[in-house]
mmCIF file of C-alpha atoms in Angstrom:
data_model
loop_
_atom_site.group_PDB
_atom_site.id
_atom_site.type_symbol
_atom_site.label_atom_id
_atom_site.label_comp_id
_atom_site.label_asym_id
_atom_site.label_seq_id
_atom_site.Cartn_x
_atom_site.Cartn_y
_atom_site.Cartn_z
ATOM 1 C CA UNK U 1 113.285 78.158 85.574
ATOM 2 C CA UNK U 2 111.574 81.103 83.837
ATOM 3 C CA UNK U 3 109.386 79.375 81.244
ATOM 4 C CA UNK U 4 109.144 81.337 77.965
ATOM 5 C CA UNK U 5 106.156 81.527 75.648
ATOM 6 C CA UNK U 6 105.744 78.475 73.430
ATOM 7 C CA UNK U 7 106.933 75.755 75.822
ATOM 8 C CA UNK U 8 103.417 75.016 77.095
ATOM 9 C CA UNK U 9 100.293 75.042 74.936
ATOM 10 C CA UNK U 10 97.531 77.618 75.295
ATOM 11 C CA UNK U 11 94.913 75.489 77.142
ATOM 12 C CA UNK U 12 97.346 74.363 79.862
ATOM 13 C CA UNK U 13 98.802 77.874 80.108
ATOM 14 C CA UNK U 14 95.270 79.165 80.649
ATOM 15 C CA UNK U 15 94.578 76.570 83.353
ATOM 16 C CA UNK U 16 97.774 77.449 85.203
ATOM 17 C CA UNK U 17 96.785 81.101 84.875
ATOM 18 C CA UNK U 18 93.530 80.341 86.672
ATOM 19 C CA UNK U 19 95.411 78.364 89.335
ATOM 20 C CA UNK U 20 97.858 81.228 89.806
ATOM 21 C CA UNK U 21 95.067 83.811 90.018
ATOM 22 C CA UNK U 22 93.244 81.723 92.612
ATOM 23 C CA UNK U 23 96.402 81.256 94.671
ATOM 24 C CA UNK U 24 97.126 84.982 94.561
ATOM 25 C CA UNK U 25 93.566 85.764 95.679
ATOM 26 C CA UNK U 26 93.925 83.359 98.620
ATOM 27 C CA UNK U 27 97.356 84.772 99.415
ATOM 28 C CA UNK U 28 96.037 88.341 99.438
ATOM 29 C CA UNK U 29 93.614 87.354 102.179
ATOM 30 C CA UNK U 30 96.154 85.249 104.065
ATOM 31 C CA UNK U 31 98.799 87.970 103.918
ATOM 32 C CA UNK U 32 96.536 90.281 105.951
ATOM 33 C CA UNK U 33 97.156 88.017 108.942
ATOM 34 C CA UNK U 34 100.906 87.886 108.333
ATOM 35 C CA UNK U 35 101.703 91.548 107.717
ATOM 36 C CA UNK U 36 101.985 94.313 110.299
ATOM 37 C CA UNK U 37 103.611 97.738 110.357
ATOM 38 C CA UNK U 38 107.068 96.147 110.654
ATOM 39 C CA UNK U 39 106.797 93.336 108.146
ATOM 40 C CA UNK U 40 104.979 95.178 105.325
ATOM 41 C CA UNK U 41 108.101 97.169 104.344
ATOM 42 C CA UNK U 42 110.232 94.062 104.925
ATOM 43 C CA UNK U 43 108.090 92.099 102.464
ATOM 44 C CA UNK U 44 108.718 94.675 99.753
ATOM 45 C CA UNK U 45 112.429 94.459 100.500
ATOM 46 C CA UNK U 46 112.338 90.653 100.314
ATOM 47 C CA UNK U 47 110.839 90.883 96.829
ATOM 48 C CA UNK U 48 113.592 93.309 95.740
ATOM 49 C CA UNK U 49 116.284 91.094 97.283
ATOM 50 C CA UNK U 50 114.963 88.039 95.436
ATOM 51 C CA UNK U 51 114.986 90.020 92.193
ATOM 52 C CA UNK U 52 118.605 91.043 92.798
ATOM 53 C CA UNK U 53 119.857 87.573 93.736
ATOM 54 C CA UNK U 54 118.086 85.993 90.753
ATOM 55 C CA UNK U 55 120.470 88.023 88.569
ATOM 56 C CA UNK U 56 123.395 86.117 90.102
ATOM 57 C CA UNK U 57 123.571 82.887 88.123
ATOM 58 C CA UNK U 58 126.075 80.469 89.687
ATOM 59 C CA UNK U 59 127.725 77.520 87.869
ATOM 60 C CA UNK U 60 126.414 74.083 88.836
ATOM 61 C CA UNK U 61 127.787 71.821 86.091
ATOM 62 C CA UNK U 62 129.684 72.042 82.820
ATOM 63 C CA UNK U 63 127.921 74.675 80.727
ATOM 64 C CA UNK U 64 124.996 75.026 83.145
ATOM 65 C CA UNK U 65 124.134 77.609 85.777
ATOM 66 C CA UNK U 66 121.411 78.159 88.340
ATOM 67 C CA UNK U 67 119.876 80.999 90.278
ATOM 68 C CA UNK U 68 117.750 81.528 93.353
ATOM 69 C CA UNK U 69 114.024 80.798 93.029
ATOM 70 C CA UNK U 70 113.254 82.489 96.348
ATOM 71 C CA UNK U 71 110.073 80.758 97.475
ATOM 72 C CA UNK U 72 111.632 79.241 100.586
ATOM 73 C CA UNK U 73 113.422 82.447 101.530
ATOM 74 C CA UNK U 74 110.283 84.556 101.207
ATOM 75 C CA UNK U 75 108.040 82.093 103.049
ATOM 76 C CA UNK U 76 110.391 81.779 106.024
ATOM 77 C CA UNK U 77 111.097 85.506 106.331
ATOM 78 C CA UNK U 78 107.608 86.974 105.807
ATOM 79 C CA UNK U 79 105.160 84.034 105.784
ATOM 80 C CA UNK U 80 103.881 81.597 103.138
ATOM 81 C CA UNK U 81 100.986 83.732 101.856
ATOM 82 C CA UNK U 82 103.138 86.841 101.649
ATOM 83 C CA UNK U 83 105.910 84.709 100.169
ATOM 84 C CA UNK U 84 103.710 83.698 97.231
ATOM 85 C CA UNK U 85 102.980 87.377 96.607
ATOM 86 C CA UNK U 86 106.668 88.351 96.878
ATOM 87 C CA UNK U 87 107.781 85.901 94.210
ATOM 88 C CA UNK U 88 104.755 86.757 92.047
ATOM 89 C CA UNK U 89 105.679 90.460 92.126
ATOM 90 C CA UNK U 90 109.219 89.565 91.052
ATOM 91 C CA UNK U 91 107.971 87.385 88.193
ATOM 92 C CA UNK U 92 105.599 90.106 87.037
ATOM 93 C CA UNK U 93 108.365 92.719 86.980
ATOM 94 C CA UNK U 94 110.712 90.344 85.156
ATOM 95 C CA UNK U 95 108.114 89.345 82.576
ATOM 96 C CA UNK U 96 106.946 92.862 81.734
ATOM 97 C CA UNK U 97 110.100 94.956 82.075
ATOM 98 C CA UNK U 98 112.930 92.512 81.361
ATOM 99 C CA UNK U 99 111.316 90.068 78.900
ATOM 100 C CA UNK U 100 112.308 87.224 81.240
ATOM 101 C CA UNK U 101 109.578 84.581 81.352
ATOM 102 C CA UNK U 102 106.753 84.593 78.828
ATOM 103 C CA UNK U 103 103.617 86.634 79.371
ATOM 104 C CA UNK U 104 101.330 83.789 78.283
ATOM 105 C CA UNK U 105 103.465 81.552 80.504
ATOM 106 C CA UNK U 106 103.081 83.828 83.538
ATOM 107 C CA UNK U 107 100.570 81.427 85.089
ATOM 108 C CA UNK U 108 103.019 78.550 84.609
ATOM 109 C CA UNK U 109 105.854 80.510 86.197
ATOM 110 C CA UNK U 110 103.806 81.692 89.179
ATOM 111 C CA UNK U 111 102.437 78.191 89.755
ATOM 112 C CA UNK U 112 105.879 76.619 89.529
ATOM 113 C CA UNK U 113 108.220 79.220 91.039
ATOM 114 C CA UNK U 114 105.942 80.981 93.520
ATOM 115 C CA UNK U 115 103.295 78.496 94.632
ATOM 116 C CA UNK U 116 105.081 75.128 94.508
ATOM 117 C CA UNK U 117 108.354 76.344 96.033
ATOM 118 C CA UNK U 118 106.606 78.271 98.797
ATOM 119 C CA UNK U 119 104.137 75.550 99.777
ATOM 120 C CA UNK U 120 106.689 72.720 99.682
ATOM 121 C CA UNK U 121 109.440 74.627 101.465
ATOM 122 C CA UNK U 122 107.275 76.061 104.234
ATOM 123 C CA UNK U 123 105.608 72.707 104.936
ATOM 124 C CA UNK U 124 109.033 71.087 105.257
ATOM 125 C CA UNK U 125 110.344 73.989 107.322
ATOM 126 C CA UNK U 126 107.481 73.828 109.840
ATOM 127 C CA UNK U 127 107.845 70.068 110.134
ATOM 128 C CA UNK U 128 111.559 70.330 110.860
ATOM 129 C CA UNK U 129 111.148 73.179 113.353
ATOM 130 C CA UNK U 130 108.751 71.034 115.375
ATOM 131 C CA UNK U 131 111.288 68.238 115.859
ATOM 132 C CA UNK U 132 114.551 70.209 116.070
ATOM 133 C CA UNK U 133 115.779 72.013 119.205
ATOM 134 C CA UNK U 134 114.408 75.547 119.567
ATOM 135 C CA UNK U 135 117.624 77.364 118.677
ATOM 136 C CA UNK U 136 118.758 79.855 116.073
ATOM 137 C CA UNK U 137 120.803 77.111 114.467
ATOM 138 C CA UNK U 138 117.750 74.874 114.074
ATOM 139 C CA UNK U 139 115.937 77.630 112.160
ATOM 140 C CA UNK U 140 118.929 77.983 109.849
ATOM 141 C CA UNK U 141 119.217 74.218 109.335
ATOM 142 C CA UNK U 142 115.495 73.909 108.628
ATOM 143 C CA UNK U 143 115.787 76.790 106.135
ATOM 144 C CA UNK U 144 118.637 75.010 104.360
ATOM 145 C CA UNK U 145 116.787 71.703 104.001
ATOM 146 C CA UNK U 146 113.489 73.323 102.986
ATOM 147 C CA UNK U 147 115.148 75.442 100.304
ATOM 148 C CA UNK U 148 117.225 72.511 99.062
ATOM 149 C CA UNK U 149 114.164 70.340 98.397
ATOM 150 C CA UNK U 150 111.953 73.125 97.044
ATOM 151 C CA UNK U 151 113.979 73.428 93.825
ATOM 152 C CA UNK U 152 113.708 69.814 92.601
ATOM 153 C CA UNK U 153 110.042 70.004 93.661
ATOM 154 C CA UNK U 154 109.644 72.890 91.204
ATOM 155 C CA UNK U 155 111.437 70.805 88.556
ATOM 156 C CA UNK U 156 108.978 67.966 89.145
ATOM 157 C CA UNK U 157 106.067 70.403 88.860
ATOM 158 C CA UNK U 158 107.360 71.740 85.545
ATOM 159 C CA UNK U 159 107.819 68.194 84.267
ATOM 160 C CA UNK U 160 104.202 67.350 85.135
ATOM 161 C CA UNK U 161 102.945 70.526 83.468
ATOM 162 C CA UNK U 162 105.044 69.745 80.408
ATOM 163 C CA UNK U 163 103.748 66.167 80.315
ATOM 164 C CA UNK U 164 100.216 67.550 79.963
ATOM 165 C CA UNK U 165 100.789 70.626 77.820
ATOM 166 C CA UNK U 166 104.230 70.425 76.225
ATOM 167 C CA UNK U 167 104.402 71.647 72.625
ATOM 168 C CA UNK U 168 107.093 69.209 71.461
ATOM 169 C CA UNK U 169 107.064 65.440 71.282
ATOM 170 C CA UNK U 170 109.841 64.609 73.732
ATOM 171 C CA UNK U 171 109.843 61.535 75.990
ATOM 172 C CA UNK U 172 108.772 62.766 79.393
ATOM 173 C CA UNK U 173 111.200 60.420 81.138
ATOM 174 C CA UNK U 174 114.109 62.208 79.470
ATOM 175 C CA UNK U 175 112.728 65.591 80.496
ATOM 176 C CA UNK U 176 112.175 64.454 84.084
ATOM 177 C CA UNK U 177 115.650 62.924 84.462
ATOM 178 C CA UNK U 178 117.405 65.984 83.077
ATOM 179 C CA UNK U 179 115.286 68.549 84.928
ATOM 180 C CA UNK U 180 115.385 66.907 88.333
ATOM 181 C CA UNK U 181 119.070 66.017 88.069
ATOM 182 C CA UNK U 182 120.310 69.531 87.336
ATOM 183 C CA UNK U 183 117.885 71.183 89.756
ATOM 184 C CA UNK U 184 119.084 69.047 92.651
ATOM 185 C CA UNK U 185 122.440 70.747 92.119
ATOM 186 C CA UNK U 186 120.813 74.164 91.819
ATOM 187 C CA UNK U 187 118.959 73.411 95.043
ATOM 188 C CA UNK U 188 122.270 73.329 96.906
ATOM 189 C CA UNK U 189 122.955 76.928 95.887
ATOM 190 C CA UNK U 190 119.390 77.877 96.802
ATOM 191 C CA UNK U 191 119.828 76.286 100.216
ATOM 192 C CA UNK U 192 123.101 78.075 100.942
ATOM 193 C CA UNK U 193 121.712 81.495 99.972
ATOM 194 C CA UNK U 194 118.498 80.952 101.937
ATOM 195 C CA UNK U 195 120.222 79.688 105.084
ATOM 196 C CA UNK U 196 122.796 82.488 105.076
ATOM 197 C CA UNK U 197 120.130 85.165 104.610
ATOM 198 C CA UNK U 198 117.754 83.782 107.232
ATOM 199 C CA UNK U 199 120.644 83.314 109.651
ATOM 200 C CA UNK U 200 121.817 86.894 109.112
ATOM 201 C CA UNK U 201 118.379 88.348 109.852
ATOM 202 C CA UNK U 202 117.900 86.128 112.907
ATOM 203 C CA UNK U 203 121.257 87.292 114.261
ATOM 204 C CA UNK U 204 120.086 90.924 114.436
ATOM 205 C CA UNK U 205 116.268 90.821 114.521
ATOM 206 C CA UNK U 206 114.850 87.333 115.175
ATOM 207 C CA UNK U 207 111.409 88.869 115.746
ATOM 208 C CA UNK U 208 111.280 89.844 112.053
ATOM 209 C CA UNK U 209 111.584 86.230 110.862
ATOM 210 C CA UNK U 210 108.061 84.883 110.435
ATOM 211 C CA UNK U 211 109.187 81.268 110.561
ATOM 212 C CA UNK U 212 110.758 81.803 113.988
ATOM 213 C CA UNK U 213 107.566 83.075 115.600
ATOM 214 C CA UNK U 214 105.481 81.026 117.969
ATOM 215 C CA UNK U 215 108.326 78.913 119.280
ATOM 216 C CA UNK U 216 107.838 77.627 122.793
ATOM 217 C CA UNK U 217 111.342 78.667 123.762
ATOM 218 C CA UNK U 218 113.142 81.887 122.973
ATOM 219 C CA UNK U 219 115.768 81.745 120.272
ATOM 220 C CA UNK U 220 119.349 81.263 121.422
ATOM 221 C CA UNK U 221 122.220 83.619 120.737
ATOM 222 C CA UNK U 222 125.891 82.689 121.043
ATOM 223 C CA UNK U 223 127.641 84.925 123.588
ATOM 224 C CA UNK U 224 131.298 84.265 124.437
ATOM 225 C CA UNK U 225 131.015 80.778 123.018
ATOM 226 C CA UNK U 226 127.852 79.840 124.956
ATOM 227 C CA UNK U 227 124.207 79.693 123.864
ATOM 228 C CA UNK U 228 121.938 81.963 125.903
ATOM 229 C CA UNK U 229 118.305 83.028 125.615
ATOM 230 C CA UNK U 230 117.649 86.248 123.762
ATOM 231 C CA UNK U 231 116.936 88.985 126.360
ATOM 232 C CA UNK U 232 113.345 89.701 127.200
ATOM 233 C CA UNK U 233 111.876 92.909 125.835
ATOM 234 C CA UNK U 234 111.842 95.966 128.053
ATOM 235 C CA UNK U 235 108.460 97.647 127.460
ATOM 236 C CA UNK U 236 109.651 101.209 127.940
ATOM 237 C CA UNK U 237 112.726 101.023 125.726
ATOM 238 C CA UNK U 238 112.205 98.336 123.081
ATOM 239 C CA UNK U 239 109.804 100.196 120.742
ATOM 240 C CA UNK U 240 112.330 102.978 119.943
ATOM 241 C CA UNK U 241 115.241 100.545 119.706
ATOM 242 C CA UNK U 242 113.181 98.168 117.570
ATOM 243 C CA UNK U 243 112.225 100.920 115.150
ATOM 244 C CA UNK U 244 115.845 101.983 114.797
ATOM 245 C CA UNK U 245 116.993 98.391 114.334
ATOM 246 C CA UNK U 246 114.225 97.766 111.807
ATOM 247 C CA UNK U 247 115.341 100.746 109.734
ATOM 248 C CA UNK U 248 118.930 99.486 109.821
ATOM 249 C CA UNK U 249 117.825 96.045 108.600
ATOM 250 C CA UNK U 250 115.768 97.616 105.802
ATOM 251 C CA UNK U 251 118.516 99.997 104.689
ATOM 252 C CA UNK U 252 121.164 97.264 104.851
ATOM 253 C CA UNK U 253 118.964 94.935 102.816
ATOM 254 C CA UNK U 254 118.232 97.575 100.185
ATOM 255 C CA UNK U 255 121.885 98.582 99.824
ATOM 256 C CA UNK U 256 122.872 94.918 99.571
ATOM 257 C CA UNK U 257 120.250 94.341 96.855
ATOM 258 C CA UNK U 258 121.439 97.370 94.879
ATOM 259 C CA UNK U 259 125.075 96.273 95.084
ATOM 260 C CA UNK U 260 124.238 92.711 94.046
ATOM 261 C CA UNK U 261 122.081 93.764 91.094
ATOM 262 C CA UNK U 262 124.108 96.801 90.060
ATOM 263 C CA UNK U 263 127.649 95.476 90.436
ATOM 264 C CA UNK U 264 128.043 91.825 91.427
ATOM 265 C CA UNK U 265 125.618 90.648 88.704
ATOM 266 C CA UNK U 266 128.197 91.558 86.049
ATOM 267 C CA UNK U 267 130.338 88.662 87.303
ATOM 268 C CA UNK U 268 127.513 86.107 87.301
ATOM 269 C CA UNK U 269 127.783 82.968 85.189
ATOM 270 C CA UNK U 270 126.849 83.493 81.544
ATOM 271 C CA UNK U 271 125.964 79.816 81.053
ATOM 272 C CA UNK U 272 122.303 78.937 80.432
ATOM 273 C CA UNK U 273 120.307 78.055 83.512
ATOM 274 C CA UNK U 274 118.940 74.593 84.223
ATOM 275 C CA UNK U 275 115.727 74.914 82.211
ATOM 276 C CA UNK U 276 117.446 76.609 79.255
ATOM 277 C CA UNK U 277 120.122 73.922 79.149
ATOM 278 C CA UNK U 278 117.648 71.052 79.317
ATOM 279 C CA UNK U 279 115.417 72.726 76.739
ATOM 280 C CA UNK U 280 118.282 73.095 74.302
ATOM 281 C CA UNK U 281 119.676 69.601 74.854
ATOM 282 C CA UNK U 282 116.316 67.805 74.669
ATOM 283 C CA UNK U 283 114.638 69.972 72.024
ATOM 284 C CA UNK U 284 111.941 71.406 74.292
ATOM 285 C CA UNK U 285 112.623 74.882 72.900
ATOM 286 C CA UNK U 286 111.703 73.998 69.305
ATOM 287 C CA UNK U 287 108.529 76.122 69.413
ATOM 288 C CA UNK U 288 109.713 78.937 71.667
ATOM 289 C CA UNK U 289 108.012 82.211 70.778
ATOM 290 C CA UNK U 290 109.509 85.689 70.821
ATOM 291 C CA UNK U 291 108.708 87.623 73.995
ATOM 292 C CA UNK U 292 105.996 90.249 73.558
ATOM 293 C CA UNK U 293 108.088 93.023 75.155
ATOM 294 C CA UNK U 294 111.475 92.049 73.744
ATOM 295 C CA UNK U 295 111.506 94.957 71.280
ATOM 296 C CA UNK U 296 109.411 97.466 73.222
ATOM 297 C CA UNK U 297 110.887 97.346 76.724
ATOM 298 C CA UNK U 298 114.020 99.482 77.240
ATOM 299 C CA UNK U 299 115.199 96.962 79.862
ATOM 300 C CA UNK U 300 114.696 93.732 77.892
ATOM 301 C CA UNK U 301 117.501 91.270 78.467
ATOM 302 C CA UNK U 302 118.607 92.982 81.704
ATOM 303 C CA UNK U 303 120.303 95.829 79.912
ATOM 304 C CA UNK U 304 119.432 99.457 79.215
ATOM 305 C CA UNK U 305 118.950 100.143 75.519
ATOM 306 C CA UNK U 306 121.250 102.708 73.908
ATOM 307 C CA UNK U 307 123.877 102.201 76.634
ATOM 308 C CA UNK U 308 126.790 100.590 74.811
ATOM 309 C CA UNK U 309 128.933 99.640 77.805
ATOM 310 C CA UNK U 310 127.753 96.185 78.912
ATOM 311 C CA UNK U 311 128.821 96.677 82.522
ATOM 312 C CA UNK U 312 127.037 100.026 82.853
ATOM 313 C CA UNK U 313 123.975 98.816 80.938
ATOM 314 C CA UNK U 314 123.512 95.700 83.061
ATOM 315 C CA UNK U 315 124.233 97.544 86.296
ATOM 316 C CA UNK U 316 121.703 100.281 85.554
ATOM 317 C CA UNK U 317 119.090 97.699 84.594
ATOM 318 C CA UNK U 318 119.687 95.844 87.861
ATOM 319 C CA UNK U 319 119.432 98.997 89.963
ATOM 320 C CA UNK U 320 116.238 100.044 88.167
ATOM 321 C CA UNK U 321 114.806 96.568 88.640
ATOM 322 C CA UNK U 322 115.507 96.597 92.381
ATOM 323 C CA UNK U 323 113.996 100.072 92.690
ATOM 324 C CA UNK U 324 110.837 99.238 90.746
ATOM 325 C CA UNK U 325 110.381 95.942 92.599
ATOM 326 C CA UNK U 326 110.808 97.422 96.068
ATOM 327 C CA UNK U 327 108.364 100.239 95.260
ATOM 328 C CA UNK U 328 105.789 97.915 93.696
ATOM 329 C CA UNK U 329 106.151 95.289 96.415
ATOM 330 C CA UNK U 330 106.023 97.749 99.292
ATOM 331 C CA UNK U 331 102.981 99.422 97.748
ATOM 332 C CA UNK U 332 101.148 96.116 97.455
ATOM 333 C CA UNK U 333 101.981 95.006 100.977
ATOM 334 C CA UNK U 334 101.137 98.356 102.564
ATOM 335 C CA UNK U 335 97.788 98.242 100.784
ATOM 336 C CA UNK U 336 97.172 94.769 102.203
ATOM 337 C CA UNK U 337 98.203 95.999 105.647
ATOM 338 C CA UNK U 338 95.846 98.988 105.424
ATOM 339 C CA UNK U 339 93.016 96.690 104.326
ATOM 340 C CA UNK U 340 93.632 94.539 107.396
ATOM 341 C CA UNK U 341 93.494 97.633 109.612
ATOM 342 C CA UNK U 342 90.259 98.747 107.959
ATOM 343 C CA UNK U 343 88.646 95.320 108.275
ATOM 344 C CA UNK U 344 89.596 95.017 111.958
ATOM 345 C CA UNK U 345 88.424 98.512 112.946
ATOM 346 C CA UNK U 346 85.142 98.764 114.883
ATOM 347 C CA UNK U 347 82.135 99.339 112.656
ATOM 348 C CA UNK U 348 79.924 102.275 113.372
ATOM 349 C CA UNK U 349 76.581 101.532 115.005
ATOM 350 C CA UNK U 350 73.543 103.223 113.394
ATOM 351 C CA UNK U 351 71.607 105.607 115.568
ATOM 352 C CA UNK U 352 68.685 104.134 117.428
ATOM 353 C CA UNK U 353 70.171 100.627 117.581
#
């Protein structure tokens, strides 16, 4: 779904850039309400995890693959505003360092992959949570459905953008049919990954899942085959235990991301993803432009230049990408968290007032 330069004309690319910038500005303010000392580091980790899993293309049809978009996963784990920022950080790292997704098309990619997927998925998720039983399973089911539908929603959004600003004369009905059809299949993979990840975090730290907050009933855990309420917090002991558990979640997530990007990615499908396949089959890619950093970035194409072994080159690139993304993401989210603390602190009163 990473749109390269040349698919969309300059005026529409500029408009989507303005839309993306406005959404990021709104999200920066909204994320202040979502982030705290626990979730700020988690948000950086979520961005790194999305980067890692996006390297794992999975086959969905003959000669076609798909990969995680991540909007639903980020929105449910850390909140919709923070989710937009998470995916945007990933897209920025991919566009600059890995020549994946055009720089002039960055507004298109953020609008489509970060904004549309996050807004659609979280709206669906909240609607489902309100009508489903208040259990851990309901959160997982809602995550699955929200993620499943967010991917074809992104395909529809791209089709609409292409209808207005496409650079080739292709019947929009053909583009829509091909894009939506293949991305429904990709959505199944997105749903499975999202549900498994959300379910895994809920199993160990349900309080860290933003989408599970504010429920009228406590989440249920399965103990000896029966569903029971999660135990109430003990004020004197929970803070230390929570900090230790939080560190374990963060370390486990980081190690998992490094393994996925540095090792498992070598076994990912080499087939073109949904957008690449449709573009080639329908002729959308006729005016694709060379990426601005393709020759200058040492990590372009998800490989380290001058490293001849493909396995080592791709693995190193993946590990570097996870490291850069987690540092950049954590830095951004800590800065937002500090800004919230500053804004909420009591203002000094001038003397004599």
